[in-house]
Structures are given as structure tokens and as C-alpha cells.
PDB file of C-alpha atoms in Angstrom:
ATOM      1  CA  MET A   1      -8.012 -15.729  -1.190  1.00  0.00           C
ATOM      2  CA  GLY A   2      -5.011 -16.886   0.026  1.00  0.00           C
ATOM      3  CA  LYS A   3      -5.012 -19.822   2.601  1.00  0.00           C
ATOM      4  CA  VAL A   4      -3.829 -17.763   5.488  1.00  0.00           C
ATOM      5  CA  GLU A   5      -6.179 -15.258   4.848  1.00  0.00           C
ATOM      6  CA  VAL A   6      -9.041 -17.946   4.934  1.00  0.00           C
ATOM      7  CA  ARG A   7      -7.406 -19.154   8.264  1.00  0.00           C
ATOM      8  CA  LEU A   8      -7.071 -15.857   9.951  1.00  0.00           C
ATOM      9  CA  GLN A   9     -10.283 -14.528   8.648  1.00  0.00           C
ATOM     10  CA  ARG A  10     -12.386 -15.672  11.676  1.00  0.00           C
ATOM     11  CA  PRO A  11      -9.998 -14.726  14.619  1.00  0.00           C
ATOM     12  CA  LEU A  12     -10.161 -11.045  12.922  1.00  0.00           C
ATOM     13  CA  THR A  13     -13.621 -10.878  12.541  1.00  0.00           C
ATOM     14  CA  TYR A  14     -13.910 -12.243  16.218  1.00  0.00           C
ATOM     15  CA  ILE A  15     -11.583  -9.724  17.418  1.00  0.00           C
ATOM     16  CA  ILE A  16     -13.286  -6.944  15.483  1.00  0.00           C
ATOM     17  CA  ASP A  17     -16.830  -8.091  16.587  1.00  0.00           C
ATOM     18  CA  THR A  18     -16.062  -8.458  20.372  1.00  0.00           C
ATOM     19  CA  ASN A  19     -14.363  -5.243  20.264  1.00  0.00           C
ATOM     20  CA  LYS A  20     -10.711  -6.464  21.743  1.00  0.00           C
ATOM     21  CA  GLN A  21      -9.474  -2.879  21.956  1.00  0.00           C
ATOM     22  CA  GLU A  22      -5.716  -3.999  22.498  1.00  0.00           C
ATOM     23  CA  LEU A  23      -5.856  -6.226  19.646  1.00  0.00           C
ATOM     24  CA  MET A  24      -8.136  -4.200  16.901  1.00  0.00           C
ATOM     25  CA  GLY A  25      -5.275  -1.998  15.463  1.00  0.00           C
ATOM     26  CA  TYR A  26      -2.781  -5.565  14.585  1.00  0.00           C
ATOM     27  CA  ALA A  27      -6.344  -6.823  13.028  1.00  0.00           C
ATOM     28  CA  PHE A  28      -7.081  -3.927  11.007  1.00  0.00           C
ATOM     29  CA  GLN A  29      -3.439  -3.693   9.799  1.00  0.00           C
ATOM     30  CA  ILE A  30      -3.529  -7.371   8.739  1.00  0.00           C
ATOM     31  CA  LEU A  31      -6.732  -7.013   7.176  1.00  0.00           C
ATOM     32  CA  SER A  32      -4.966  -4.084   4.693  1.00  0.00           C
ATOM     33  CA  LEU A  33      -2.612  -6.316   3.603  1.00  0.00           C
ATOM     34  CA  PHE A  34      -4.968  -9.052   2.799  1.00  0.00           C
ATOM     35  CA  ALA A  35      -7.137  -6.512   1.005  1.00  0.00           C
ATOM     36  CA  ALA A  36      -4.086  -5.257  -0.723  1.00  0.00           C
ATOM     37  CA  ASN A  37      -2.820  -8.524  -1.821  1.00  0.00           C
ATOM     38  CA  SER A  38      -6.587  -9.885  -2.872  1.00  0.00           C
ATOM     39  CA  GLY A  39      -7.814 -10.647  -6.256  1.00  0.00           C
ATOM     40  CA  ALA A  40     -11.329  -9.430  -5.462  1.00  0.00           C
ATOM     41  CA  ASN A  41     -13.337  -7.214  -3.260  1.00  0.00           C
ATOM     42  CA  SER A  42     -14.760  -9.898  -0.645  1.00  0.00           C
ATOM     43  CA  GLU A  43     -18.029  -9.115   0.894  1.00  0.00           C
ATOM     44  CA  MET A  44     -16.383  -8.738   4.488  1.00  0.00           C
ATOM     45  CA  TYR A  45     -14.253  -6.228   3.062  1.00  0.00           C
ATOM     46  CA  GLN A  46     -16.916  -4.227   1.774  1.00  0.00           C
ATOM     47  CA  LYS A  47     -19.022  -4.403   5.113  1.00  0.00           C
ATOM     48  CA  LEU A  48     -16.299  -3.403   7.126  1.00  0.00           C
ATOM     49  CA  MET A  49     -15.415  -0.435   5.049  1.00  0.00           C
ATOM     50  CA  GLN A  50     -19.385   0.385   5.176  1.00  0.00           C
ATOM     51  CA  ALA A  51     -19.122   0.065   8.820  1.00  0.00           C
ATOM     52  CA  LEU A  52     -16.348   2.053   9.351  1.00  0.00           C
ATOM     53  CA  ILE A  53     -17.414   4.814   7.160  1.00  0.00           C
ATOM     54  CA  LYS A  54     -20.862   4.928   8.204  1.00  0.00           C
ATOM     55  CA  ASP A  55     -20.114   4.864  12.120  1.00  0.00           C
ATOM     56  CA  SER A  56     -18.264   8.217  13.235  1.00  0.00           C
ATOM     57  CA  THR A  57     -17.674   6.810  16.843  1.00  0.00           C
ATOM     58  CA  ASN A  58     -14.608   4.665  15.245  1.00  0.00           C
ATOM     59  CA  TRP A  59     -13.096   7.626  14.399  1.00  0.00           C
ATOM     60  CA  ASP A  60     -13.457   9.381  17.914  1.00  0.00           C
ATOM     61  CA  LYS A  61     -11.012  10.823  20.077  1.00  0.00           C
ATOM     62  CA  ASP A  62     -11.225   7.951  22.226  1.00  0.00           C
ATOM     63  CA  ASN A  63     -10.078   5.846  19.565  1.00  0.00           C
ATOM     64  CA  LYS A  64      -6.903   7.723  18.630  1.00  0.00           C
ATOM     65  CA  TYR A  65      -4.621   4.924  18.803  1.00  0.00           C
ATOM     66  CA  LEU A  66      -6.831   2.706  16.336  1.00  0.00           C
ATOM     67  CA  ILE A  67      -7.092   5.785  14.118  1.00  0.00           C
ATOM     68  CA  PRO A  68      -3.576   5.242  12.018  1.00  0.00           C
ATOM     69  CA  SER A  69      -4.572   1.300  11.332  1.00  0.00           C
ATOM     70  CA  LEU A  70      -8.374   2.169  10.335  1.00  0.00           C
ATOM     71  CA  THR A  71      -6.876   4.673   8.000  1.00  0.00           C
ATOM     72  CA  ASP A  72      -4.734   2.270   6.458  1.00  0.00           C
ATOM     73  CA  PHE A  73      -7.557  -0.103   5.877  1.00  0.00           C
ATOM     74  CA  VAL A  74      -9.970   2.718   4.351  1.00  0.00           C
ATOM     75  CA  ILE A  75      -6.515   3.809   1.851  1.00  0.00           C
ATOM     76  CA  THR A  76      -6.292   0.774   1.543  1.00  0.00           C
ATOM     77  CA  MET A  77      -9.736   0.139  -0.044  1.00  0.00           C
ATOM     78  CA  ILE A  78      -9.958   3.437  -2.306  1.00  0.00           C
ATOM     79  CA  CYS A  79      -6.621   2.382  -3.847  1.00  0.00           C
ATOM     80  CA  LYS A  80      -7.340  -1.167  -4.489  1.00  0.00           C
ATOM     81  CA  TYR A  81     -11.272  -1.100  -4.962  1.00  0.00           C
ATOM     82  CA  THR A  82     -12.227   2.829  -6.348  1.00  0.00           C
ATOM     83  CA  ASP A  83     -15.388   1.956  -7.955  1.00  0.00           C
ATOM     84  CA  PHE A  84     -16.505   0.627  -4.704  1.00  0.00           C
ATOM     85  CA  THR A  85     -15.396   3.226  -2.566  1.00  0.00           C
ATOM     86  CA  LYS A  86     -16.597   5.977  -4.694  1.00  0.00           C
ATOM     87  CA  GLN A  87     -20.125   5.479  -3.222  1.00  0.00           C
ATOM     88  CA  PHE A  88     -18.635   6.504   0.346  1.00  0.00           C
ATOM     89  CA  SER A  89     -17.159   9.935  -1.601  1.00  0.00           C
ATOM     90  CA  GLY A  90     -19.239  12.271   0.714  1.00  0.00           C
ATOM     91  CA  ASP A  91     -18.889  10.000   4.181  1.00  0.00           C
ATOM     92  CA  LEU A  92     -14.668  10.292   3.034  1.00  0.00           C
ATOM     93  CA  ILE A  93     -14.814  13.776   2.597  1.00  0.00           C
ATOM     94  CA  ASN A  94     -16.484  14.147   6.140  1.00  0.00           C
ATOM     95  CA  LEU A  95     -14.109  11.421   7.707  1.00  0.00           C
ATOM     96  CA  CYS A  96     -11.295  13.802   6.360  1.00  0.00           C
ATOM     97  CA  LYS A  97     -12.575  16.908   7.617  1.00  0.00           C
ATOM     98  CA  HIS A  98     -13.650  15.043  11.399  1.00  0.00           C
ATOM     99  CA  LEU A  99     -10.010  13.827  11.413  1.00  0.00           C
ATOM    100  CA  MET A 100      -8.795  17.725  10.497  1.00  0.00           C
ATOM    101  CA  SER A 101     -10.830  19.158  13.294  1.00  0.00           C
ATOM    102  CA  GLN A 102      -9.454  20.781  16.289  1.00  0.00           C
ATOM    103  CA  ALA A 103     -11.136  18.232  18.271  1.00  0.00           C
ATOM    104  CA  ILE A 104      -9.597  15.417  17.007  1.00  0.00           C
ATOM    105  CA  ARG A 105      -6.420  16.764  15.488  1.00  0.00           C
ATOM    106  CA  MET A 106      -5.056  13.588  13.294  1.00  0.00           C
ATOM    107  CA  GLU A 107      -4.570  15.926  10.232  1.00  0.00           C
ATOM    108  CA  GLY A 108      -1.542  13.571   9.224  1.00  0.00           C
ATOM    109  CA  GLU A 109      -4.322  10.624   8.592  1.00  0.00           C
ATOM    110  CA  GLY A 110      -7.124  12.901   6.823  1.00  0.00           C
ATOM    111  CA  LEU A 111      -4.173  14.327   4.661  1.00  0.00           C
ATOM    112  CA  LYS A 112      -3.362  10.642   3.833  1.00  0.00           C
ATOM    113  CA  ILE A 113      -6.908   9.679   2.816  1.00  0.00           C
ATOM    114  CA  ALA A 114      -7.628  12.890   1.267  1.00  0.00           C
ATOM    115  CA  SER A 115      -4.223  12.389  -1.106  1.00  0.00           C
ATOM    116  CA  ALA A 116      -5.866   8.897  -1.953  1.00  0.00           C
ATOM    117  CA  MET A 117      -9.195  10.290  -2.789  1.00  0.00           C
ATOM    118  CA  LEU A 118      -7.462  12.531  -4.992  1.00  0.00           C
ATOM    119  CA  GLU A 119      -5.491  10.520  -6.691  1.00  0.00           C
ATOM    120  CA  ARG A 120      -7.673   7.750  -7.492  1.00  0.00           C
ATOM    121  CA  MET A 121     -11.183   9.488  -7.543  1.00  0.00           C
ATOM    122  CA  GLY A 122     -10.169  13.053  -8.775  1.00  0.00           C
ATOM    123  CA  MET A 123     -11.242  16.224  -7.573  1.00  0.00           C
ATOM    124  CA  PHE A 124     -15.289  15.839  -7.602  1.00  0.00           C
ATOM    125  CA  ASP A 125     -16.150  18.361  -5.252  1.00  0.00           C
ATOM    126  CA  PRO A 126     -14.571  21.763  -5.387  1.00  0.00           C
ATOM    127  CA  ALA A 127     -15.988  22.873  -2.068  1.00  0.00           C
ATOM    128  CA  PHE A 128     -14.262  19.772  -0.604  1.00  0.00           C
ATOM    129  CA  VAL A 129     -10.838  20.668  -1.979  1.00  0.00           C
ATOM    130  CA  LYS A 130     -11.295  24.176  -0.235  1.00  0.00           C
ATOM    131  CA  ASP A 131     -12.107  22.921   2.853  1.00  0.00           C
ATOM    132  CA  ILE A 132      -9.435  20.469   2.964  1.00  0.00           C
ATOM    133  CA  PHE A 133      -6.664  23.640   2.227  1.00  0.00           C
ATOM    134  CA  PHE A 134      -8.766  25.630   4.650  1.00  0.00           C
ATOM    135  CA  ALA A 135      -7.943  22.876   7.390  1.00  0.00           C
ATOM    136  CA  ILE A 136      -4.540  22.918   6.446  1.00  0.00           C
ATOM    137  CA  PHE A 137      -3.654  26.204   6.838  1.00  0.00           C
ATOM    138  CA  SER A 138      -5.670  26.662  10.055  1.00  0.00           C
ATOM    139  CA  SER A 139      -3.792  23.361  11.515  1.00  0.00           C
ATOM    140  CA  LEU A 140      -0.496  25.164  10.356  1.00  0.00           C
ATOM    141  CA  HIS A 141      -1.431  28.277  12.011  1.00  0.00           C
ATOM    142  CA  PHE A 142      -2.623  26.794  15.196  1.00  0.00           C
ATOM    143  CA  TYR A 143       0.424  24.617  15.513  1.00  0.00           C
ATOM    144  CA  ARG A 144       2.954  27.690  14.707  1.00  0.00           C
ATOM    145  CA  ASN A 145       1.295  30.050  16.806  1.00  0.00           C
ATOM    146  CA  ASN A 146      -0.305  27.982  19.728  1.00  0.00           C
ATOM    147  CA  THR A 147       2.356  25.246  20.461  1.00  0.00           C
ATOM    148  CA  LYS A 148       5.246  25.727  23.177  1.00  0.00           C
ATOM    149  CA  GLY A 149       7.913  24.899  20.560  1.00  0.00           C
ATOM    150  CA  LYS A 150       6.229  27.036  17.850  1.00  0.00           C
ATOM    151  CA  VAL A 151       7.241  24.467  15.650  1.00  0.00           C
ATOM    152  CA  ILE A 152       4.692  22.589  13.120  1.00  0.00           C
ATOM    153  CA  PRO A 153       5.246  18.819  13.901  1.00  0.00           C
ATOM    154  CA  THR A 154       7.237  16.746  11.123  1.00  0.00           C
ATOM    155  CA  ALA A 155       4.643  13.852  10.835  1.00  0.00           C
ATOM    156  CA  ILE A 156       2.002  16.773   9.722  1.00  0.00           C
ATOM    157  CA  MET A 157       4.558  18.618   7.460  1.00  0.00           C
ATOM    158  CA  ARG A 158       5.242  15.786   5.825  1.00  0.00           C
ATOM    159  CA  GLU A 159       1.729  14.793   5.001  1.00  0.00           C
ATOM    160  CA  VAL A 160       1.049  18.513   3.769  1.00  0.00           C
ATOM    161  CA  LEU A 161       3.706  18.424   1.324  1.00  0.00           C
ATOM    162  CA  VAL A 162       2.801  14.995  -0.148  1.00  0.00           C
ATOM    163  CA  PHE A 163      -0.812  16.527  -0.506  1.00  0.00           C
ATOM    164  CA  PHE A 164       0.349  19.273  -2.261  1.00  0.00           C
ATOM    165  CA  ALA A 165       2.454  16.993  -3.944  1.00  0.00           C
ATOM    166  CA  THR A 166      -0.554  14.681  -4.849  1.00  0.00           C
ATOM    167  CA  PHE A 167      -2.697  17.958  -6.157  1.00  0.00           C
ATOM    168  CA  VAL A 168       0.381  19.304  -8.289  1.00  0.00           C
ATOM    169  CA  ILE A 169       0.385  15.884  -9.906  1.00  0.00           C
ATOM    170  CA  ASN A 170      -2.853  15.317 -10.940  1.00  0.00           C
ATOM    171  CA  PHE A 171      -4.280  18.771 -11.365  1.00  0.00           C
ATOM    172  CA  GLY A 172      -1.449  21.020 -12.023  1.00  0.00           C
ATOM    173  CA  ILE A 173       0.310  23.804 -10.221  1.00  0.00           C
ATOM    174  CA  GLN A 174      -2.428  26.683 -11.481  1.00  0.00           C
ATOM    175  CA  ASP A 175      -4.820  24.829  -9.953  1.00  0.00           C
ATOM    176  CA  LEU A 176      -3.126  24.999  -6.561  1.00  0.00           C
ATOM    177  CA  ILE A 177      -2.258  28.294  -6.831  1.00  0.00           C
ATOM    178  CA  ASN A 178      -6.396  29.142  -7.641  1.00  0.00           C
ATOM    179  CA  VAL A 179      -6.981  26.997  -4.504  1.00  0.00           C
ATOM    180  CA  CYS A 180      -4.845  29.128  -2.302  1.00  0.00           C
ATOM    181  CA  ASN A 181      -5.845  32.223  -3.575  1.00  0.00           C
ATOM    182  CA  GLN A 182      -9.559  31.540  -2.817  1.00  0.00           C
ATOM    183  CA  ILE A 183      -8.630  30.924   0.577  1.00  0.00           C
ATOM    184  CA  GLN A 184      -6.864  34.520   1.250  1.00  0.00           C
TER     185      GLN A 184
END
């Protein structure tokens, strides 16, 4: 651990433990940076990742403003400590589906996590991939047909394109076509 990380560990832990909502997003952004630059997966990061993934209330609509920071931390852990996060693959799959659900409508964040999972962990569950593709097309259909401007938000479209590109790079265009054909 670096000196700054050691110095800030207690205040950041205090912010999270005492649920200081106004500072929580900043705390997770800083922890994401520390985790990304850390030489080893510390026990604190492991416990924090487990607590985030296992407690679904962290990802509820009430915490919508926190979800981008939480997503950054989860993606950092997936990318930096892939072997550790593989044990949470089922929970991460459920998290992606939850974020892309109509109740939450955080498709961009769900797709970021799904892209990181596909890139780092591979295509481990064909049903997951099919569910994510179905959620993508359902979201695109919703925004195109049920919004005032009938326009798909740029942020969501960007993440959809990144997800498709990640999928094609890792698995090939034929697998993309096959998954899309299964959904029809």
C-alpha cells in the first residue's frame, strides 16, 4: 500500500461504515483508484467487493446516484483481480441483469460490468449472454418507442456499441450473429 492509501484508509472506511451518503461516491472513486494501482489485493478490497455484491440494496433505485461509483469499483476489481472476482460470477450476472431491468434503468452501468466480465472472465454462461442481449434489445426498443423524443440516449448507445465490440473482439462476429439469431 502506498502512503496516501494508508493515510486515507481509515477516513474512507469511516465514510462507508457510517453511511455518509454525500461522501460515499467520492470514497468509492478513490478506493477504485487505490485498488487499480495496488500491488496486491488487500483484505479491505476483498471484503468491500463481497459486501457490495452480496447486498442487493446497494444497487437499488434509492442509491441510483451511487451506482456509477460502485460500478467503477466493481470493474476495477474484475479487471485487476480477476481470479478473486470469478467466485462472484453468479452474483455479478444477477447484478448486470438487475441494473438493466426496467425498475432500475441503469443499462450503461450494467453493460460496463458485463463488458468487463466478458473481456476478463470469458463467456462462461451462454444463458447469461443471451439474457444480456435480450435486455439490450428490450432497452433499445423501450427508448425508441416509449420516450417523448423516441431517441435512444447517447450514453446507453455508446455502452451498447462498446459491449458489442468487446464481444466481437473476444468471441468473433459469428458468435455475435448466433446470439442475436437466438433472440429472434
